Each structure stands twice: as structure tokens, then as C-alpha cells.
């Protein structure tokens, strides 16, 4: 009863306060827009470069280069190439008369770089140096209330402090100028709460330091934790305030709270009321989450008592048309995209982000590493001291932030380290990325299984703040499976952060809108500049799915049981939803699936890290379908991943295709001195007698220029002899080869329906020597190709060390010549290796035709991608000669910093042991069966 009365009393008090609270809260007026999607025009004068020397207007916030002013520069530019122009801004504004008697501050959320502010001709305060940090001035004395006021801002994009330039502007990213984050006014009562710093533990323990300003008559701070909907949580708590207090501490224990983690990002608010004689003088509201970070040296990172593994990515704040200027909508989109890849962490590269990005990380759930800028060089201590304070003061209450980064890759001023604990009430640990420091090994781009008594095999917590550096199609998803299995199973490994989220191609308004990645130095993202997913996107999504299904073959005795593992940190799989679907895929001539059936699966009761199984209740005729799909949906309705399991094998599908061909005519052939002329089902084939290869194909509409094969992709071919014979209604032409030849034998079979079959026996390039690829090649003019429709794993191409993220189905892909990351781009890329071929219709400007295989695990190679200028061989795996190939071994791809063989077992070259002194060569050969349909009107 007493508890009910207390709660009723609290509700009454809150209701009485409600009428006065709004007037006592901090009031805010934007002078600029709120983001890149909502700007306000200010007067502007650029001192150099494009469109300089005259007053005009510019949207704020923005980077002036993207608005047609000044000079574009990348951080690697030589000093004499750098634009060092300044921007002069003017803006007139009114201050409400009701603000008279209040404290008014002007707040800049970010300005590149040195920023001088004047109000009505008078300096607001010292020039601010450092681009990515919120700064403010008390401008109350300079203001005219209820009248026009003039704001003048001078921004020098090249700082007068060389340490600022070295930390921020001599870096591996685009550098800009301008007021690129919002500007606003804040009005508070003269006696006010300046800011608060909160430490809310996962057990409900709550403490806060409340910083005060100009305290004269206020006598108390009263705090109340509330839900986001405004309902009180627990009892209010308070602390006395004395005249001239600069800060006070409050503590409480809140029962029955829901803690914050990235899987359940529970948030609360807390109202801090500065009181005088029972009345609210000023109210300050902050959003926060209850969570406990416990870094246990030589063990790992624990959040709320759970040892975590961070599946992270580095993210720049960037968009091609706005540069570093961003918006809340962009932040939401980016966080949703990160989570769609099944990531749970993000590192701020290489500066504190917009505050709304951290807000979204809090509300949608990501672990965050917040970073002081310092790319290979550090701020000096004088400037750095101010910027560390500004970063932490702004960001301290975000539950998503679990660690701080003191610069990047050598940009570490260790004199700044004590400041992190000074300003952070939570005392979060500090990393120095690419160093072994403070109990962490964060070195970048270490190879798989690196170290003897160090790194993976050492005793520090291993958390590479950058790994698998993307560049073009390399890194990122390539090699991730190997690295992640190593990280998952290594006790001291706490995860890692892939480089990088998205390409940074900037729209050059000085070059007719060209998208510029600075000679591909900015082409290192998982997505394109406009966030077009590349192949690695889906590989990451599969590898980092918190639900991991077993790989298995489905046989006629399959009982519907699929084993799985829960790799969530906090979530029981009984909160997820599972479903299955069986599909009979269309043939090359069809556009609609033949049949489909689906059902739900009872979710297993599996706690994190547990293994178990799901049970599928499939129909009795399940084996008449081609593919089984299993989909996992998380507790928020988002797809984790959809896996595919082949039901029909390539042999089954090609036999169905053959059976559906209605044409039937006797197979005939003639022989000349150099070739066989074959007529099968109205298709004319020419086979060379000196090598057994296909020389020419014709149908009723004319020649199809698919020829010059099969040529072994690698190794010696030493032709021996050829023979032809009729076996019932089928013609076979067999070529045999000498003892040392790596091609051993192949047989063409020509059927009455016009199809041709090719059965090949062959060996890799050399005995017991690792090799890049093996297969057979054919020629076909690339300029004739319009697209491909195929059944296999897709829609993206693969590499030996990136076979994840593609699933079995029928796909359509139009021809393109995209070089990954080099604008303009069309994804998925057309050229390259495609896995698990069943059949493919090569769509031609002339005549389309179909190829198929009866062999499992065949890769379809479609032409050879162009190489970027100054191509790094680690990023340009080899391709065989010829145009269209059928492969049983393909190469791996490296990263910007590592050779593929140094990135894990799947990055190593292929090996196939082909010698058996007691066996016939047929027992040791690779065997491949190919089928060809050259009929008209495909």
C-alpha cells in the first residue's frame, strides 16, 4: 500500500511539474539545416579555387567542394597540390524576446577545419581547431534579442596547426572544407545543468555526474529514470546542490531493468531536474542504456557478463554527393545495412561520427569503437586535450560505445591517455589501433594463424581493428570464413573489424559529375559508393549469420533433421522463426518455376553457443523438387540468411532437359582427311581429327561461333589418336593422348535430339604441384554476349576463398564489364567464375545456346575481367585462356595487404593427388561431363 501511495504521489508531482517543465527545458533553434537532406542557405564567399572571389550562397551543412567551390583533394595529395582556401559565411537570425535573461550558446557540430565565429562583429571565442568535434560559445553578451543578429564564420580548411593537418588531412581518405554538420542555438536558464555523464550498469546500478553552471539559488537535483514512453521506472532520487557547485554526483539502484546489448538494445531516459524551493529551474533529459563492460585482460571483453565476439566493420561518414555531410536518415540506413550483414559492431573510421549515428547504434544495437582522429600522426597535446574532452563530453552516455580509440596506426599521442579516464565516468578502456597496448593486440592485416606466442597465439586480447582490407573484389568476404572460424574458436580473440563499409567515390562537379575514387584508393568497400552490394556483402552475411546450419547432402533417407549452432551472444533461437521451401526450378526455356511448396519449422530451444537441430516436415514427394531452402528470421522479423540444399543433382537435371527435347533424327557423319562432319537432330558439328576439338557448330539459322575446345586450361596436351563409332543411335568420337599428356581422354557423343555430350578425363597441370585452376576452355566472341541465364549458385561470382553468399537457384544476369569498385559499376559482375553449375543459357545478339553439366561442383567461367591500371597481382587472380570455361579448380583472391595463401586454408592453391602406381589412370583422373544444346530459337 505504501509503495502504491509513493507511486501515486510521484505521478501527481510529475503532473504538476508538466506545465512548467517545457519552459525550463533547454530550447533549441537551428540556424542551419538539420543535415545534408535538410539545409539552409547562407551567404558564402570562397577565397580560392572554383567559383571564388564573389559572394553567393551555399547550403549549410555541406562541404563546399561538393557545392562547386574550392578544390578537391585526397589526403595523399602533395602539399603543393592542396587547396588551402577559406570559406566566409554570413547568416542573419533573430533571437526570441522570451530568451532575454537566459544563457544562449551557439553550437557547431562539426566544421572543417579552423573556425572563427563572430556575432554582430564580435568574436564569440577562440578559433576552434579540429574538424569532427562539437564546440560551443556562450554568446549571450553579443546578442540583440527580438532583433536581427549577424553571424559571421570564417573557415580555413587547412589548419594553422600543423598537427591538426597531419592528424586529419594527410590521411588515406577524401578531405574537404566547410561547415558540414548542423549549427544551432541553445537557450537555458541562467542557473542550469551544463551536461551530465552517466554510468548505468547492467545490474541496475545507476550513477551520474551532473555538471552545473552559475548556481546561486538552486538547492537540489532530482532524477527520475523513465521509459522511452515516459513511464517512471523505480523511485526518484536526489542530491543537494550548494551555491557555486560545479558538479554533483547522484547514485541509485533501479530494479527490474532490461539491460542493453546489440541484440536487445533496451534504452531508457532520465530526467534531471535542477530545483529551487520545490520548483524546477532547469530540466535536462538524457537517453541511456544499462550495461556493464568488463575487460578481463588475457581473457576477453565481457558485456553484462557475456564474453563477446565482435563482428565489425569500419565506417566512414560519406556519401558521393555530400561528402562528410550526412543526415539521420543516412545513419539509419547505414546501421540497418550493417546489421543486415549480421554484424554487431562498427568502428568509427577515423573520427567521431555524427551524434545521430551513435543514437542509431544505441537504438538498433551495435557495439561501437569511437575514435579520436589521428591517421599515422597525432594531434599535439594542446589541441588534442581539447578534442579528447569534446569527443567524450559529447559521446559519453552512448551505451553502444564500449571502447575508445586514441588515434589510428601510429597517430597516438600518449600524453592524451589520462584524459579518457578523466572525462569518461564509465572508465572505458582505450585502444591504440595497430598496437599491442593496454592488454589488447589490435594489429592490422595480420595473416591467418599469425604468430608464435603472439597475436592469435599470444596472451593479449586479440581485436584487429582492421582486417581483410578490401580493394576491388578482394578481401572482406574473401578469406572471412577461415578467419572467423579461427576467431570463434580462439579464446583470446574478441572479433575484428573489416575494412571497409563502402567505397568512397566522390562526385566531381568540376568533371561533369565523374565519380572519383582517387585511382581506386577509395574503392575498398563492401559496397559501392552508392551502397550497391558487392559479392562480399552476401558472403559476410552468411559467414556471420548467428544461426549456422550444417553442410550436408540430402539422400533418399534424409529424415528432415538439420543440425545447427546458435552463435548469438544473448538470444535463444526459440525467439527466431524458421521455414522451409521446396522449389522445382524452371528450365532454360521457361520463366516460371514449375512447382513450389513451403512450411514452417518449430524453433529450437537453444541458448547461445549451444548446438542442436531443427526438424523439417517435408512432403512425401520432396525428392521430385530441385532445391530445398531454409530461412531463418530474427526476433525483429529480419532475415538472417536463406540456405539452399540441392535435391536434384546436375545429372538429374540434365537428363530431364535431354528428355524434354522433342527433335529426333538419325545421327549421320562423314569423314574427310582432317575432320568429321556430324549431323545430329539438324545440328551440324565439325570435329578436328588432329586434336578432337570442336571446330564449328551450325543449325538451321547459321553458325554459332562456340568452338576451339575442349582445351585443357593448364598442362601439356599430347594428342595420340581419334576414333569414331556408332553405338546404337548415338555417335561417339573419342580422342586419346600420350602417356605424359595431362589431358588423358575425351569423348564426344552426338544424340538424335541434337544434343552433344562431352566426357573428359584429365589431370592438373603437374603431378603433386599446387595449381591455380584446372578445367577446359572454349572460344566464343565476348562482343556477341547479351547475358546469361543459369542454374547454379548465384547471382554473384566466386573465388576459391569466397564461395559463401551464393545459393542454388536460377538466375538472370545481363552482360557488363564492371571492374569491382571502379565507376561506373553494375553488380553483380558478369565476368568471372560462377559455382556449382547445372546449366547455362548464353544469351547472344546472334543465336543463344545452352550448356549443361552432369558433374557436381563445376565452375562456369565467363570470360576474363579487365584489370585496373597498376593492378596488384594479389587482387587479380589468374584466368585461363579461352572465353568460356568449365572448371574443377579456381584461384583464390587476396586483399590489399595479403596474398591469398596468407589468408587461410581456402586461400591456398588447389591440390589434387593424381598418381597411383597400382591403378589405371582412369581411377585417378578428374572426370567432367558437359552437354550442349545448339538448337534454334532458344
Tab-separated table of N, CA, C and O in Angstrom, residues 143-245:
chain	number	residue	atom	x	y	z
A	143	UNK	N	24.349	39.219	-28.189
A	143	UNK	CA	23.063	39.099	-28.877
A	143	UNK	C	22.177	40.322	-28.711
A	143	UNK	O	22.224	41.037	-27.704
A	144	UNK	N	21.343	40.549	-29.728
A	144	UNK	CA	20.256	41.509	-29.683
A	144	UNK	C	18.959	40.719	-29.693
A	144	UNK	O	18.665	40.013	-30.674
A	145	UNK	N	18.204	40.806	-28.632
A	145	UNK	CA	17.007	39.992	-28.509
A	145	UNK	C	15.848	40.647	-29.249
A	145	UNK	O	15.657	41.868	-29.211
A	146	UNK	N	15.088	39.798	-29.933
A	146	UNK	CA	13.940	40.215	-30.725
A	146	UNK	C	14.345	41.158	-31.859
A	146	UNK	O	13.543	41.966	-32.328
A	147	UNK	N	15.625	41.043	-32.293
A	147	UNK	CA	16.138	41.836	-33.398
A	147	UNK	C	17.007	40.950	-34.282
A	147	UNK	O	17.356	39.831	-33.932
A	148	UNK	N	17.382	41.492	-35.442
A	148	UNK	CA	18.276	40.774	-36.334
A	148	UNK	C	19.693	40.747	-35.756
A	148	UNK	O	20.192	41.756	-35.235
A	149	UNK	N	20.307	39.581	-35.856
A	149	UNK	CA	21.695	39.393	-35.454
A	149	UNK	C	22.472	38.853	-36.651
A	149	UNK	O	21.914	38.126	-37.484
A	150	UNK	N	23.745	39.195	-36.709
A	150	UNK	CA	24.585	38.745	-37.816
A	150	UNK	C	25.609	37.734	-37.316
A	150	UNK	O	26.415	38.048	-36.423
A	151	UNK	N	25.549	36.555	-37.894
A	151	UNK	CA	26.557	35.517	-37.648
A	151	UNK	C	27.555	35.546	-38.802
A	151	UNK	O	27.166	35.487	-39.974
A	152	UNK	N	28.829	35.654	-38.479
A	152	UNK	CA	29.896	35.581	-39.474
A	152	UNK	C	30.858	34.471	-39.075
A	152	UNK	O	31.287	34.413	-37.911
A	153	UNK	N	31.172	33.623	-40.013
A	153	UNK	CA	32.059	32.494	-39.733
A	153	UNK	C	33.130	32.438	-40.809
A	153	UNK	O	32.827	32.508	-42.010
A	154	UNK	N	34.362	32.325	-40.386
A	154	UNK	CA	35.470	32.090	-41.307
A	154	UNK	C	35.997	30.684	-41.052
A	154	UNK	O	36.342	30.348	-39.916
A	155	UNK	N	36.050	29.879	-42.111
A	155	UNK	CA	36.526	28.505	-42.002
A	155	UNK	C	37.738	28.328	-42.912
A	155	UNK	O	37.641	28.526	-44.135
A	156	UNK	N	38.865	28.002	-42.323
A	156	UNK	CA	40.074	27.658	-43.080
A	156	UNK	C	40.157	26.145	-43.146
A	156	UNK	O	40.296	25.488	-42.103
A	157	UNK	N	40.082	25.583	-44.364
A	157	UNK	CA	40.082	24.112	-44.394
A	157	UNK	C	41.469	23.548	-44.101
A	157	UNK	O	41.582	22.422	-43.617
A	158	UNK	N	42.516	24.320	-44.351
A	158	UNK	CA	43.868	23.899	-43.964
A	158	UNK	C	44.209	24.594	-42.659
A	158	UNK	O	44.182	25.825	-42.563
A	159	UNK	N	44.459	23.822	-41.637
A	159	UNK	CA	44.621	24.376	-40.299
A	159	UNK	C	45.940	25.127	-40.147
A	159	UNK	O	46.958	24.782	-40.767
A	160	UNK	N	45.926	26.137	-39.284
A	160	UNK	CA	47.158	26.823	-38.908
A	160	UNK	C	48.001	25.969	-37.975
A	160	UNK	O	49.187	26.254	-37.775
A	161	UNK	N	47.410	24.915	-37.419
A	161	UNK	CA	48.137	23.993	-36.540
A	161	UNK	C	48.530	22.768	-37.358
A	161	UNK	O	47.672	22.001	-37.802
A	162	UNK	N	49.815	22.596	-37.561
A	162	UNK	CA	50.260	21.523	-38.444
A	162	UNK	C	49.920	20.146	-37.893
A	162	UNK	O	49.713	19.199	-38.657
A	163	UNK	N	49.812	19.995	-36.580
A	163	UNK	CA	49.451	18.684	-36.027
A	163	UNK	C	48.016	18.331	-36.392
A	163	UNK	O	47.688	17.154	-36.579
A	164	UNK	N	47.134	19.323	-36.519
A	164	UNK	CA	45.764	19.062	-36.951
A	164	UNK	C	45.768	18.578	-38.389
A	164	UNK	O	45.067	17.618	-38.748
A	165	UNK	N	46.557	19.240	-39.241
A	165	UNK	CA	46.648	18.789	-40.636
A	165	UNK	C	47.190	17.372	-40.727
A	165	UNK	O	46.687	16.539	-41.493
A	166	UNK	N	48.212	17.080	-39.961
A	166	UNK	CA	48.805	15.739	-40.019
A	166	UNK	C	47.831	14.681	-39.512
A	166	UNK	O	47.770	13.571	-40.053
A	167	UNK	N	47.088	15.001	-38.482
A	167	UNK	CA	46.154	14.026	-37.916
A	167	UNK	C	44.939	13.818	-38.808
A	167	UNK	O	44.444	12.699	-38.953
A	168	UNK	N	44.434	14.911	-39.418
A	168	UNK	CA	43.155	14.862	-40.113
A	168	UNK	C	43.259	14.908	-41.631
A	168	UNK	O	42.397	14.356	-42.328
A	169	UNK	N	44.285	15.563	-42.162
A	169	UNK	CA	44.243	15.931	-43.575
A	169	UNK	C	45.338	15.281	-44.419
A	169	UNK	O	45.315	15.399	-45.649
A	170	UNK	N	46.297	14.635	-43.803
A	170	UNK	CA	47.296	13.862	-44.549
A	170	UNK	C	46.959	12.384	-44.361
A	170	UNK	O	47.747	11.603	-43.845
A	171	UNK	N	45.775	12.032	-44.798
A	171	UNK	CA	45.217	10.723	-44.465
A	171	UNK	C	44.740	10.019	-45.727
A	171	UNK	O	44.619	10.622	-46.800
A	172	UNK	N	44.442	8.750	-45.584
A	172	UNK	CA	44.001	7.935	-46.721
A	172	UNK	C	42.485	8.047	-46.873
A	172	UNK	O	41.755	7.060	-46.790
A	173	UNK	N	42.007	9.268	-47.063
A	173	UNK	CA	40.592	9.497	-47.359
A	173	UNK	C	40.430	10.907	-47.902
A	173	UNK	O	41.344	11.740	-47.815
A	174	UNK	N	39.270	11.166	-48.493
A	174	UNK	CA	38.976	12.489	-49.039
A	174	UNK	C	38.945	13.522	-47.921
A	174	UNK	O	38.459	13.255	-46.814
A	175	UNK	N	39.479	14.705	-48.202
A	175	UNK	CA	39.458	15.805	-47.236
A	175	UNK	C	38.694	16.973	-47.868
A	175	UNK	O	38.803	17.240	-49.059
A	176	UNK	N	37.917	17.638	-47.042
A	176	UNK	CA	37.027	18.680	-47.539
A	176	UNK	C	37.133	19.922	-46.661
A	176	UNK	O	37.897	19.967	-45.700
A	177	UNK	N	36.328	20.909	-47.007
A	177	UNK	CA	36.215	22.112	-46.209
A	177	UNK	C	34.759	22.459	-45.986
A	177	UNK	O	33.889	22.063	-46.753
A	178	UNK	N	34.500	23.216	-44.922
A	178	UNK	CA	33.149	23.727	-44.747
A	178	UNK	C	32.482	23.344	-43.451
A	178	UNK	O	32.940	22.450	-42.720
A	179	UNK	N	31.374	24.025	-43.177
A	179	UNK	CA	30.525	23.698	-42.028
A	179	UNK	C	29.663	22.512	-42.465
A	179	UNK	O	28.663	22.678	-43.158
A	180	UNK	N	30.065	21.321	-42.077
A	180	UNK	CA	29.458	20.114	-42.645
A	180	UNK	C	28.489	19.414	-41.699
A	180	UNK	O	27.866	18.420	-42.083
A	181	UNK	N	28.377	19.921	-40.487
A	181	UNK	CA	27.374	19.430	-39.553
A	181	UNK	C	26.540	20.624	-39.066
A	181	UNK	O	26.941	21.780	-39.238
A	182	UNK	N	25.397	20.351	-38.449
A	182	UNK	CA	24.468	21.443	-38.133
A	182	UNK	C	25.021	22.480	-37.159
A	182	UNK	O	25.949	22.230	-36.379
A	183	UNK	N	24.380	23.654	-37.193
A	183	UNK	CA	24.671	24.759	-36.286
A	183	UNK	C	23.343	25.175	-35.646
A	183	UNK	O	22.329	25.302	-36.343
A	184	UNK	N	23.349	25.393	-34.332
A	184	UNK	CA	22.096	25.777	-33.669
A	184	UNK	C	22.370	26.647	-32.449
A	184	UNK	O	23.511	26.775	-31.992
A	185	UNK	N	21.307	27.227	-31.959
A	185	UNK	CA	21.340	27.995	-30.713
A	185	UNK	C	20.683	27.181	-29.613
A	185	UNK	O	19.696	26.479	-29.847
A	186	UNK	N	21.200	27.288	-28.399
A	186	UNK	CA	20.594	26.681	-27.220
A	186	UNK	C	20.369	27.761	-26.171
A	186	UNK	O	21.275	28.565	-25.903
A	187	UNK	N	19.194	27.742	-25.593
A	187	UNK	CA	18.873	28.689	-24.526
A	187	UNK	C	18.520	27.912	-23.263
A	187	UNK	O	17.718	26.976	-23.302
A	188	UNK	N	19.144	28.321	-22.147
A	188	UNK	CA	18.892	27.701	-20.847
A	188	UNK	C	18.687	28.804	-19.819
A	188	UNK	O	19.125	29.942	-20.010
A	189	UNK	N	18.043	28.461	-18.694
A	189	UNK	CA	18.024	29.413	-17.586
A	189	UNK	C	19.455	29.748	-17.159
A	189	UNK	O	20.384	28.972	-17.394
A	190	UNK	N	19.640	30.879	-16.544
A	190	UNK	CA	20.995	31.263	-16.125
A	190	UNK	C	21.601	30.242	-15.172
A	190	UNK	O	22.791	29.932	-15.237
A	191	UNK	N	20.805	29.764	-14.250
A	191	UNK	CA	21.233	28.621	-13.439
A	191	UNK	C	20.820	27.369	-14.189
A	191	UNK	O	19.620	27.160	-14.415
A	192	UNK	N	21.786	26.551	-14.545
A	192	UNK	CA	21.423	25.436	-15.422
A	192	UNK	C	22.313	24.223	-15.230
A	192	UNK	O	23.377	24.287	-14.599
A	193	UNK	N	21.795	23.153	-15.808
A	193	UNK	CA	22.592	21.923	-15.905
A	193	UNK	C	23.372	22.006	-17.211
A	193	UNK	O	22.790	22.089	-18.298
A	194	UNK	N	24.671	22.000	-17.083
A	194	UNK	CA	25.534	22.141	-18.253
A	194	UNK	C	25.546	20.864	-19.076
A	194	UNK	O	25.378	20.872	-20.298
A	195	UNK	N	25.738	19.749	-18.428
A	195	UNK	CA	25.747	18.434	-19.079
A	195	UNK	C	25.717	17.374	-17.990
A	195	UNK	O	25.854	17.687	-16.802
A	196	UNK	N	25.552	16.113	-18.408
A	196	UNK	CA	25.579	15.009	-17.455
A	196	UNK	C	26.432	13.883	-18.034
A	196	UNK	O	26.556	13.732	-19.250
A	197	UNK	N	27.013	13.114	-17.152
A	197	UNK	CA	27.759	11.903	-17.523
A	197	UNK	C	27.190	10.752	-16.715
A	197	UNK	O	27.121	10.825	-15.481
A	198	UNK	N	26.778	9.689	-17.412
A	198	UNK	CA	26.021	8.604	-16.789
A	198	UNK	C	26.820	7.310	-16.832
A	198	UNK	O	27.452	6.982	-17.847
A	199	UNK	N	26.774	6.586	-15.743
A	199	UNK	CA	27.315	5.223	-15.690
A	199	UNK	C	26.204	4.323	-15.159
A	199	UNK	O	25.940	4.295	-13.953
A	200	UNK	N	25.556	3.612	-16.077
A	200	UNK	CA	24.435	2.740	-15.701
A	200	UNK	C	24.839	1.295	-15.960
A	200	UNK	O	25.051	0.913	-17.110
A	201	UNK	N	24.953	0.516	-14.908
A	201	UNK	CA	25.443	-0.852	-15.021
A	201	UNK	C	24.299	-1.810	-15.373
A	201	UNK	O	23.116	-1.521	-15.178
A	202	UNK	N	24.694	-2.968	-15.860
A	202	UNK	CA	23.729	-3.962	-16.280
A	202	UNK	C	22.880	-4.518	-15.155
A	202	UNK	O	21.834	-5.125	-15.416
A	203	UNK	N	23.312	-4.326	-13.894
A	203	UNK	CA	22.507	-4.812	-12.764
A	203	UNK	C	21.555	-3.754	-12.227
A	203	UNK	O	20.912	-3.958	-11.191
A	204	UNK	N	21.463	-2.610	-12.896
A	204	UNK	CA	20.563	-1.545	-12.454
A	204	UNK	C	21.220	-0.482	-11.607
A	204	UNK	O	20.575	0.512	-11.250
A	205	UNK	N	22.494	-0.662	-11.284
A	205	UNK	CA	23.206	0.369	-10.531
A	205	UNK	C	23.376	1.604	-11.406
A	205	UNK	O	23.857	1.508	-12.542
A	206	UNK	N	22.985	2.740	-10.883
A	206	UNK	CA	22.978	3.975	-11.667
A	206	UNK	C	23.769	5.039	-10.926
A	206	UNK	O	23.557	5.286	-9.736
A	207	UNK	N	24.710	5.683	-11.639
A	207	UNK	CA	25.399	6.837	-11.074
A	207	UNK	C	25.578	7.865	-12.174
A	207	UNK	O	25.653	7.525	-13.359
A	208	UNK	N	25.604	9.117	-11.773
A	208	UNK	CA	25.744	10.187	-12.756
A	208	UNK	C	26.451	11.362	-12.114
A	208	UNK	O	26.272	11.646	-10.921
A	209	UNK	N	27.260	12.031	-12.917
A	209	UNK	CA	27.822	13.309	-12.513
A	209	UNK	C	27.080	14.382	-13.299
A	209	UNK	O	27.048	14.360	-14.531
A	210	UNK	N	26.482	15.310	-12.569
A	210	UNK	CA	25.720	16.387	-13.178
A	210	UNK	C	26.552	17.658	-13.079
A	210	UNK	O	26.887	18.116	-11.975
A	211	UNK	N	26.904	18.223	-14.214
A	211	UNK	CA	27.737	19.417	-14.264
A	211	UNK	C	26.828	20.644	-14.289
A	211	UNK	O	25.881	20.723	-15.083
A	212	UNK	N	27.150	21.593	-13.418
A	212	UNK	CA	26.269	22.732	-13.181
A	212	UNK	C	26.927	24.031	-13.604
A	212	UNK	O	28.158	24.125	-13.705
A	213	UNK	N	26.071	25.005	-13.827
A	213	UNK	CA	26.580	26.303	-14.274
A	213	UNK	C	25.857	27.429	-13.546
A	213	UNK	O	24.619	27.458	-13.498
A	214	UNK	N	26.659	28.303	-12.950
A	214	UNK	CA	26.139	29.558	-12.379
A	214	UNK	C	25.118	29.315	-11.270
A	214	UNK	O	24.085	29.996	-11.185
A	215	UNK	N	25.395	28.333	-10.405
A	215	UNK	CA	24.459	28.005	-9.332
A	215	UNK	C	24.493	29.101	-8.251
A	215	UNK	O	25.550	29.410	-7.691
A	216	UNK	N	23.313	29.644	-7.967
A	216	UNK	CA	23.182	30.681	-6.932
A	216	UNK	C	22.091	30.343	-5.931
A	216	UNK	O	22.295	30.414	-4.722
A	217	UNK	N	20.914	29.989	-6.434
A	217	UNK	CA	19.775	29.762	-5.557
A	217	UNK	C	19.231	28.337	-5.604
A	217	UNK	O	18.465	27.939	-4.729
A	218	UNK	N	19.585	27.569	-6.656
A	218	UNK	CA	19.096	26.186	-6.746
A	218	UNK	C	19.599	25.391	-5.559
A	218	UNK	O	20.707	25.612	-5.057
A	219	UNK	N	18.776	24.440	-5.109
A	219	UNK	CA	19.142	23.728	-3.883
A	219	UNK	C	19.130	22.205	-4.009
A	219	UNK	O	19.459	21.500	-3.056
A	220	UNK	N	18.735	21.673	-5.173
A	220	UNK	CA	18.608	20.223	-5.260
A	220	UNK	C	18.593	19.782	-6.733
A	220	UNK	O	18.135	20.509	-7.611
A	221	UNK	N	19.110	18.589	-6.962
A	221	UNK	CA	18.903	17.889	-8.232
A	221	UNK	C	18.049	16.666	-7.932
A	221	UNK	O	18.379	15.858	-7.049
A	222	UNK	N	16.943	16.519	-8.661
A	222	UNK	CA	16.080	15.341	-8.538
A	222	UNK	C	16.113	14.601	-9.868
A	222	UNK	O	15.912	15.210	-10.928
A	223	UNK	N	16.368	13.307	-9.818
A	223	UNK	CA	16.455	12.499	-11.034
A	223	UNK	C	15.376	11.432	-11.027
A	223	UNK	O	15.035	10.869	-9.976
A	224	UNK	N	14.867	11.150	-12.213
A	224	UNK	CA	13.872	10.095	-12.373
A	224	UNK	C	14.145	9.357	-13.671
A	224	UNK	O	14.165	9.944	-14.749
A	225	UNK	N	14.370	8.049	-13.559
A	225	UNK	CA	14.514	7.205	-14.747
A	225	UNK	C	13.120	6.915	-15.291
A	225	UNK	O	12.191	6.613	-14.528
A	226	UNK	N	12.976	7.009	-16.596
A	226	UNK	CA	11.683	6.751	-17.236
A	226	UNK	C	11.896	5.874	-18.465
A	226	UNK	O	12.997	5.764	-19.001
A	227	UNK	N	10.832	5.252	-18.913
A	227	UNK	CA	10.877	4.522	-20.177
A	227	UNK	C	10.878	5.532	-21.314
A	227	UNK	O	10.631	6.722	-21.123
A	228	UNK	N	11.113	5.051	-22.523
A	228	UNK	CA	11.069	5.948	-23.672
A	228	UNK	C	9.670	6.509	-23.884
A	228	UNK	O	9.501	7.560	-24.504
A	229	UNK	N	8.665	5.821	-23.358
A	229	UNK	CA	7.288	6.307	-23.447
A	229	UNK	C	6.938	7.271	-22.328
A	229	UNK	O	5.828	7.814	-22.295
A	230	UNK	N	7.875	7.465	-21.392
A	230	UNK	CA	7.644	8.432	-20.326
A	230	UNK	C	7.155	7.875	-19.018
A	230	UNK	O	6.884	8.629	-18.078
A	231	UNK	N	7.040	6.547	-18.900
A	231	UNK	CA	6.585	5.941	-17.647
A	231	UNK	C	7.738	5.872	-16.646
A	231	UNK	O	8.857	5.493	-17.012
A	232	UNK	N	7.493	6.227	-15.373
A	232	UNK	CA	8.585	6.178	-14.386
A	232	UNK	C	9.049	4.749	-14.125
A	232	UNK	O	8.262	3.804	-14.128
A	233	UNK	N	10.345	4.617	-13.918
A	233	UNK	CA	10.959	3.336	-13.591
A	233	UNK	C	11.678	3.513	-12.260
A	233	UNK	O	12.641	4.284	-12.157
A	234	UNK	N	11.216	2.830	-11.253
A	234	UNK	CA	11.806	2.981	-9.939
A	234	UNK	C	11.447	4.321	-9.306
A	234	UNK	O	10.636	5.096	-9.826
A	235	UNK	N	12.044	4.556	-8.151
A	235	UNK	CA	11.779	5.783	-7.402
A	235	UNK	C	12.700	6.896	-7.881
A	235	UNK	O	13.771	6.665	-8.408
A	236	UNK	N	12.257	8.138	-7.697
A	236	UNK	CA	13.146	9.262	-7.968
A	236	UNK	C	14.239	9.287	-6.902
A	236	UNK	O	14.102	8.723	-5.813
A	237	UNK	N	15.333	9.972	-7.186
A	237	UNK	CA	16.439	10.096	-6.240
A	237	UNK	C	17.046	11.472	-6.415
A	237	UNK	O	16.891	12.116	-7.465
A	238	UNK	N	17.714	11.948	-5.396
A	238	UNK	CA	18.127	13.353	-5.410
A	238	UNK	C	19.449	13.545	-4.682
A	238	UNK	O	19.945	12.644	-3.994
A	239	UNK	N	19.984	14.757	-4.838
A	239	UNK	CA	21.193	15.158	-4.135
A	239	UNK	C	21.114	16.661	-3.902
A	239	UNK	O	20.596	17.401	-4.750
A	240	UNK	N	21.568	17.152	-2.766
A	240	UNK	CA	21.555	18.601	-2.520
A	240	UNK	C	22.541	19.323	-3.443
A	240	UNK	O	23.546	18.757	-3.882
A	241	UNK	N	22.235	20.587	-3.715
A	241	UNK	CA	23.106	21.452	-4.505
A	241	UNK	C	23.439	22.668	-3.670
A	241	UNK	O	22.548	23.281	-3.057
A	242	UNK	N	24.713	23.011	-3.666
A	242	UNK	CA	25.159	24.183	-2.922
A	242	UNK	C	25.595	25.290	-3.884
A	242	UNK	O	25.960	25.024	-5.043
A	243	UNK	N	25.556	26.489	-3.427
A	243	UNK	CA	25.952	27.630	-4.232
A	243	UNK	C	27.355	27.429	-4.772
A	243	UNK	O	28.265	26.995	-4.058
A	244	UNK	N	27.518	27.711	-6.046
A	244	UNK	CA	28.803	27.628	-6.753
A	244	UNK	C	29.274	26.206	-7.005
A	244	UNK	O	30.405	25.995	-7.443
A	245	UNK	N	28.430	25.204	-6.745
A	245	UNK	CA	28.816	23.827	-7.111
A	245	UNK	C	29.044	23.733	-8.615
A	245	UNK	O	28.246	24.239	-9.418
